[in-house]
């Protein structure tokens, strides 16, 4: 079977934003509000506080993070954000990461080795363009990535205990 090529413009791939409904569902699931969005800009952040490399020259990999962080890293450079999340967990901070469900990659193996919880989802998340509009195919139909994503919680407790993997449908109770 031939794998289809991505129709997403290269300049949009690493700045796609997390849908607001998903972000709110995630906060409800963990029972806390996020203090800091570590990979965002003014248009895409879902938090009051955020770091933006492109707007404010804030390299979140070299800045302190908060108690509860959200991280939708650039998908072409995930590992440094996992490493930073581990560093922050040793400081007592929690990071909730969203990235492709690719267990064969080195970054996934690293995350699984230290994660408190890995959450598998029964759907492909439909990200939004940086301007908030939907990604669509040539026929105008909303599209999603050609891969599933997962949520990985990196916490101080996860550094000491084994990782648990759970399955959760974040769409339940939340509408676009």
PDB file of C-alpha atoms in Angstrom:
ATOM      1  CA  UNK A   1       0.000   0.000   0.000  1.00  0.00           C
ATOM      2  CA  UNK A   2       1.402   3.372  -1.016  1.00  0.00           C
ATOM      3  CA  UNK A   3       1.643   5.932   1.747  1.00  0.00           C
ATOM      4  CA  UNK A   4       0.049   9.249   0.789  1.00  0.00           C
ATOM      5  CA  UNK A   5       2.117  12.362   0.835  1.00  0.00           C
ATOM      6  CA  UNK A   6       1.387  15.153   3.264  1.00  0.00           C
ATOM      7  CA  UNK A   7      -0.506  18.112   1.859  1.00  0.00           C
ATOM      8  CA  UNK A   8       0.594  20.399   4.695  1.00  0.00           C
ATOM      9  CA  UNK A   9       2.885  23.227   3.653  1.00  0.00           C
ATOM     10  CA  UNK A  10       6.375  22.716   5.128  1.00  0.00           C
ATOM     11  CA  UNK A  11       6.272  26.117   6.883  1.00  0.00           C
ATOM     12  CA  UNK A  12       3.060  25.087   8.715  1.00  0.00           C
ATOM     13  CA  UNK A  13       4.082  21.604   9.878  1.00  0.00           C
ATOM     14  CA  UNK A  14       5.904  22.742  13.005  1.00  0.00           C
ATOM     15  CA  UNK A  15       3.524  25.504  13.953  1.00  0.00           C
ATOM     16  CA  UNK A  16       0.197  23.683  13.796  1.00  0.00           C
ATOM     17  CA  UNK A  17      -1.828  24.469  16.883  1.00  0.00           C
ATOM     18  CA  UNK A  18      -3.649  22.250  19.315  1.00  0.00           C
ATOM     19  CA  UNK A  19      -7.446  22.628  19.091  1.00  0.00           C
ATOM     20  CA  UNK A  20      -8.899  24.508  22.062  1.00  0.00           C
ATOM     21  CA  UNK A  21     -11.489  21.775  22.799  1.00  0.00           C
ATOM     22  CA  UNK A  22      -8.684  19.200  23.095  1.00  0.00           C
ATOM     23  CA  UNK A  23      -6.645  21.449  25.376  1.00  0.00           C
ATOM     24  CA  UNK A  24      -9.665  21.996  27.665  1.00  0.00           C
ATOM     25  CA  UNK A  25     -10.427  18.264  27.691  1.00  0.00           C
ATOM     26  CA  UNK A  26      -6.822  17.568  28.647  1.00  0.00           C
ATOM     27  CA  UNK A  27      -6.979  20.054  31.535  1.00  0.00           C
ATOM     28  CA  UNK A  28     -10.212  18.449  32.724  1.00  0.00           C
ATOM     29  CA  UNK A  29      -8.633  15.008  32.525  1.00  0.00           C
ATOM     30  CA  UNK A  30      -5.543  15.884  34.585  1.00  0.00           C
ATOM     31  CA  UNK A  31      -7.582  18.036  36.973  1.00  0.00           C
ATOM     32  CA  UNK A  32      -5.303  21.073  36.702  1.00  0.00           C
ATOM     33  CA  UNK A  33      -4.903  24.173  34.576  1.00  0.00           C
ATOM     34  CA  UNK A  34      -1.658  24.562  32.693  1.00  0.00           C
ATOM     35  CA  UNK A  35       0.634  27.327  33.945  1.00  0.00           C
ATOM     36  CA  UNK A  36       2.819  27.597  30.844  1.00  0.00           C
ATOM     37  CA  UNK A  37       2.703  26.661  27.152  1.00  0.00           C
ATOM     38  CA  UNK A  38       6.359  26.006  26.346  1.00  0.00           C
ATOM     39  CA  UNK A  39       6.046  25.890  22.519  1.00  0.00           C
ATOM     40  CA  UNK A  40       3.667  28.572  21.343  1.00  0.00           C
ATOM     41  CA  UNK A  41       3.179  32.038  20.004  1.00  0.00           C
ATOM     42  CA  UNK A  42       0.587  34.700  20.729  1.00  0.00           C
ATOM     43  CA  UNK A  43      -1.888  33.285  18.189  1.00  0.00           C
ATOM     44  CA  UNK A  44      -1.549  29.610  19.156  1.00  0.00           C
ATOM     45  CA  UNK A  45      -1.103  29.610  22.938  1.00  0.00           C
ATOM     46  CA  UNK A  46      -3.848  28.285  25.160  1.00  0.00           C
ATOM     47  CA  UNK A  47      -2.222  29.593  28.364  1.00  0.00           C
ATOM     48  CA  UNK A  48      -1.805  33.051  29.866  1.00  0.00           C
ATOM     49  CA  UNK A  49       1.954  32.427  29.980  1.00  0.00           C
ATOM     50  CA  UNK A  50       3.882  31.024  27.033  1.00  0.00           C
ATOM     51  CA  UNK A  51       7.334  30.898  25.492  1.00  0.00           C
ATOM     52  CA  UNK A  52       7.743  31.894  21.854  1.00  0.00           C
ATOM     53  CA  UNK A  53      11.016  31.448  20.026  1.00  0.00           C
ATOM     54  CA  UNK A  54       9.714  33.053  16.839  1.00  0.00           C
ATOM     55  CA  UNK A  55       8.110  36.153  18.406  1.00  0.00           C
ATOM     56  CA  UNK A  56      10.101  36.906  21.527  1.00  0.00           C
ATOM     57  CA  UNK A  57      13.339  34.962  20.984  1.00  0.00           C
ATOM     58  CA  UNK A  58      12.476  32.889  24.069  1.00  0.00           C
ATOM     59  CA  UNK A  59      14.213  29.532  23.797  1.00  0.00           C
ATOM     60  CA  UNK A  60      12.117  27.441  26.162  1.00  0.00           C
ATOM     61  CA  UNK A  61      14.841  24.806  26.274  1.00  0.00           C
ATOM     62  CA  UNK A  62      17.035  27.319  28.114  1.00  0.00           C
ATOM     63  CA  UNK A  63      14.405  28.931  30.350  1.00  0.00           C
ATOM     64  CA  UNK A  64      12.795  27.698  33.595  1.00  0.00           C
ATOM     65  CA  UNK A  65       9.389  26.047  33.263  1.00  0.00           C
ATOM     66  CA  UNK A  66       6.434  26.261  35.646  1.00  0.00           C
ATOM     67  CA  UNK A  67       4.689  23.706  37.881  1.00  0.00           C
ATOM     68  CA  UNK A  68       2.293  22.379  35.205  1.00  0.00           C
ATOM     69  CA  UNK A  69       3.399  22.767  31.576  1.00  0.00           C
ATOM     70  CA  UNK A  70       1.855  21.995  28.206  1.00  0.00           C
ATOM     71  CA  UNK A  71       4.165  21.044  25.349  1.00  0.00           C
ATOM     72  CA  UNK A  72       3.153  20.454  21.732  1.00  0.00           C
ATOM     73  CA  UNK A  73       6.728  20.469  20.403  1.00  0.00           C
ATOM     74  CA  UNK A  74       7.782  20.960  16.804  1.00  0.00           C
ATOM     75  CA  UNK A  75       7.401  17.445  15.412  1.00  0.00           C
ATOM     76  CA  UNK A  76      10.746  17.640  13.612  1.00  0.00           C
ATOM     77  CA  UNK A  77      12.599  18.218  16.913  1.00  0.00           C
ATOM     78  CA  UNK A  78      10.835  16.388  19.759  1.00  0.00           C
ATOM     79  CA  UNK A  79      13.695  14.837  21.724  1.00  0.00           C
ATOM     80  CA  UNK A  80      15.152  18.059  23.218  1.00  0.00           C
ATOM     81  CA  UNK A  81      11.716  18.880  24.660  1.00  0.00           C
ATOM     82  CA  UNK A  82      11.463  15.442  26.247  1.00  0.00           C
ATOM     83  CA  UNK A  83      14.939  15.914  27.732  1.00  0.00           C
ATOM     84  CA  UNK A  84      13.919  19.338  29.088  1.00  0.00           C
ATOM     85  CA  UNK A  85      10.701  17.830  30.513  1.00  0.00           C
ATOM     86  CA  UNK A  86      12.807  15.259  32.370  1.00  0.00           C
ATOM     87  CA  UNK A  87      15.070  18.015  33.710  1.00  0.00           C
ATOM     88  CA  UNK A  88      11.996  19.941  34.879  1.00  0.00           C
ATOM     89  CA  UNK A  89      10.519  16.823  36.535  1.00  0.00           C
ATOM     90  CA  UNK A  90      13.673  16.602  38.655  1.00  0.00           C
ATOM     91  CA  UNK A  91      12.869  20.184  39.728  1.00  0.00           C
ATOM     92  CA  UNK A  92       9.369  19.125  40.796  1.00  0.00           C
ATOM     93  CA  UNK A  93       7.501  20.240  37.672  1.00  0.00           C
ATOM     94  CA  UNK A  94       5.028  18.334  35.500  1.00  0.00           C
ATOM     95  CA  UNK A  95       4.920  18.481  31.712  1.00  0.00           C
ATOM     96  CA  UNK A  96       2.108  17.125  29.573  1.00  0.00           C
ATOM     97  CA  UNK A  97       3.395  16.463  26.075  1.00  0.00           C
ATOM     98  CA  UNK A  98       1.540  15.858  22.820  1.00  0.00           C
ATOM     99  CA  UNK A  99       3.479  14.155  20.043  1.00  0.00           C
ATOM    100  CA  UNK A 100       3.195  11.395  17.413  1.00  0.00           C
ATOM    101  CA  UNK A 101       2.509   7.862  18.619  1.00  0.00           C
ATOM    102  CA  UNK A 102       5.688   6.366  17.207  1.00  0.00           C
ATOM    103  CA  UNK A 103       6.989   3.767  19.689  1.00  0.00           C
ATOM    104  CA  UNK A 104       9.837   2.775  17.369  1.00  0.00           C
ATOM    105  CA  UNK A 105      11.594   6.147  17.711  1.00  0.00           C
ATOM    106  CA  UNK A 106      14.342   7.001  20.155  1.00  0.00           C
ATOM    107  CA  UNK A 107      12.411   9.963  21.529  1.00  0.00           C
ATOM    108  CA  UNK A 108       9.385   7.771  22.309  1.00  0.00           C
ATOM    109  CA  UNK A 109      11.554   5.169  24.033  1.00  0.00           C
ATOM    110  CA  UNK A 110      13.150   7.919  26.128  1.00  0.00           C
ATOM    111  CA  UNK A 111       9.747   9.344  27.074  1.00  0.00           C
ATOM    112  CA  UNK A 112       8.335   5.917  27.960  1.00  0.00           C
ATOM    113  CA  UNK A 113      11.335   5.208  30.203  1.00  0.00           C
ATOM    114  CA  UNK A 114      10.512   8.160  32.477  1.00  0.00           C
ATOM    115  CA  UNK A 115       6.834   8.919  31.902  1.00  0.00           C
ATOM    116  CA  UNK A 116       4.291   8.712  34.672  1.00  0.00           C
ATOM    117  CA  UNK A 117       1.489   8.019  32.184  1.00  0.00           C
ATOM    118  CA  UNK A 118       1.178   7.495  28.440  1.00  0.00           C
ATOM    119  CA  UNK A 119      -2.320   8.084  27.067  1.00  0.00           C
ATOM    120  CA  UNK A 120      -3.285   6.443  23.791  1.00  0.00           C
ATOM    121  CA  UNK A 121      -6.167   8.015  21.879  1.00  0.00           C
ATOM    122  CA  UNK A 122      -8.659   6.302  19.524  1.00  0.00           C
ATOM    123  CA  UNK A 123      -8.611   9.086  16.944  1.00  0.00           C
ATOM    124  CA  UNK A 124      -6.309  11.280  14.916  1.00  0.00           C
ATOM    125  CA  UNK A 125      -6.252  14.776  16.323  1.00  0.00           C
ATOM    126  CA  UNK A 126      -7.127  17.428  13.751  1.00  0.00           C
ATOM    127  CA  UNK A 127      -4.674  20.233  14.389  1.00  0.00           C
ATOM    128  CA  UNK A 128      -5.321  23.794  13.246  1.00  0.00           C
ATOM    129  CA  UNK A 129      -3.233  26.040  11.062  1.00  0.00           C
ATOM    130  CA  UNK A 130      -1.253  28.742  12.872  1.00  0.00           C
ATOM    131  CA  UNK A 131      -4.018  31.239  11.979  1.00  0.00           C
ATOM    132  CA  UNK A 132      -6.663  28.979  13.588  1.00  0.00           C
ATOM    133  CA  UNK A 133      -8.224  27.740  10.353  1.00  0.00           C
ATOM    134  CA  UNK A 134      -8.610  24.057   9.558  1.00  0.00           C
ATOM    135  CA  UNK A 135      -6.229  22.013   7.467  1.00  0.00           C
ATOM    136  CA  UNK A 136      -8.194  20.835   4.431  1.00  0.00           C
ATOM    137  CA  UNK A 137      -7.611  18.638   1.422  1.00  0.00           C
ATOM    138  CA  UNK A 138      -8.066  19.763  -2.193  1.00  0.00           C
ATOM    139  CA  UNK A 139     -11.822  19.140  -1.852  1.00  0.00           C
ATOM    140  CA  UNK A 140     -12.158  21.332   1.243  1.00  0.00           C
ATOM    141  CA  UNK A 141     -12.576  18.419   3.686  1.00  0.00           C
ATOM    142  CA  UNK A 142     -10.913  18.831   7.101  1.00  0.00           C
ATOM    143  CA  UNK A 143      -7.829  16.640   7.367  1.00  0.00           C
ATOM    144  CA  UNK A 144      -5.723  15.178  10.143  1.00  0.00           C
ATOM    145  CA  UNK A 145      -2.101  14.011  10.216  1.00  0.00           C
ATOM    146  CA  UNK A 146      -1.329  10.611   8.735  1.00  0.00           C
ATOM    147  CA  UNK A 147      -0.445   9.358  12.211  1.00  0.00           C
ATOM    148  CA  UNK A 148      -2.000   9.144  15.649  1.00  0.00           C
ATOM    149  CA  UNK A 149      -0.740  11.218  18.532  1.00  0.00           C
ATOM    150  CA  UNK A 150      -0.370  10.416  22.207  1.00  0.00           C
ATOM    151  CA  UNK A 151      -0.180  12.274  25.474  1.00  0.00           C
ATOM    152  CA  UNK A 152       2.847  11.696  27.698  1.00  0.00           C
ATOM    153  CA  UNK A 153       2.919  12.970  31.289  1.00  0.00           C
ATOM    154  CA  UNK A 154       6.418  13.493  32.634  1.00  0.00           C
ATOM    155  CA  UNK A 155       6.210  14.068  36.377  1.00  0.00           C
ATOM    156  CA  UNK A 156       8.433  13.818  39.457  1.00  0.00           C
ATOM    157  CA  UNK A 157       6.565  10.628  40.429  1.00  0.00           C
ATOM    158  CA  UNK A 158       7.076   9.126  36.985  1.00  0.00           C
ATOM    159  CA  UNK A 159      10.838   9.382  37.442  1.00  0.00           C
ATOM    160  CA  UNK A 160      10.573   6.926  40.345  1.00  0.00           C
ATOM    161  CA  UNK A 161       7.815   4.532  39.270  1.00  0.00           C
ATOM    162  CA  UNK A 162       7.008   2.474  36.222  1.00  0.00           C
ATOM    163  CA  UNK A 163       5.061   3.948  33.350  1.00  0.00           C
ATOM    164  CA  UNK A 164       1.385   3.178  33.024  1.00  0.00           C
ATOM    165  CA  UNK A 165      -0.336   3.219  29.666  1.00  0.00           C
ATOM    166  CA  UNK A 166      -4.017   4.040  29.452  1.00  0.00           C
ATOM    167  CA  UNK A 167      -6.563   4.582  26.713  1.00  0.00           C
ATOM    168  CA  UNK A 168      -8.797   7.649  26.765  1.00  0.00           C
ATOM    169  CA  UNK A 169     -11.128   9.332  24.297  1.00  0.00           C
ATOM    170  CA  UNK A 170     -10.741  13.072  24.921  1.00  0.00           C
ATOM    171  CA  UNK A 171     -13.645  13.789  22.557  1.00  0.00           C
ATOM    172  CA  UNK A 172     -16.200  12.517  25.072  1.00  0.00           C
ATOM    173  CA  UNK A 173     -18.043  15.486  26.524  1.00  0.00           C
ATOM    174  CA  UNK A 174     -16.248  18.069  24.384  1.00  0.00           C
ATOM    175  CA  UNK A 175     -17.337  19.625  21.111  1.00  0.00           C
ATOM    176  CA  UNK A 176     -15.403  21.624  18.563  1.00  0.00           C
TER     177      UNK A 176
END
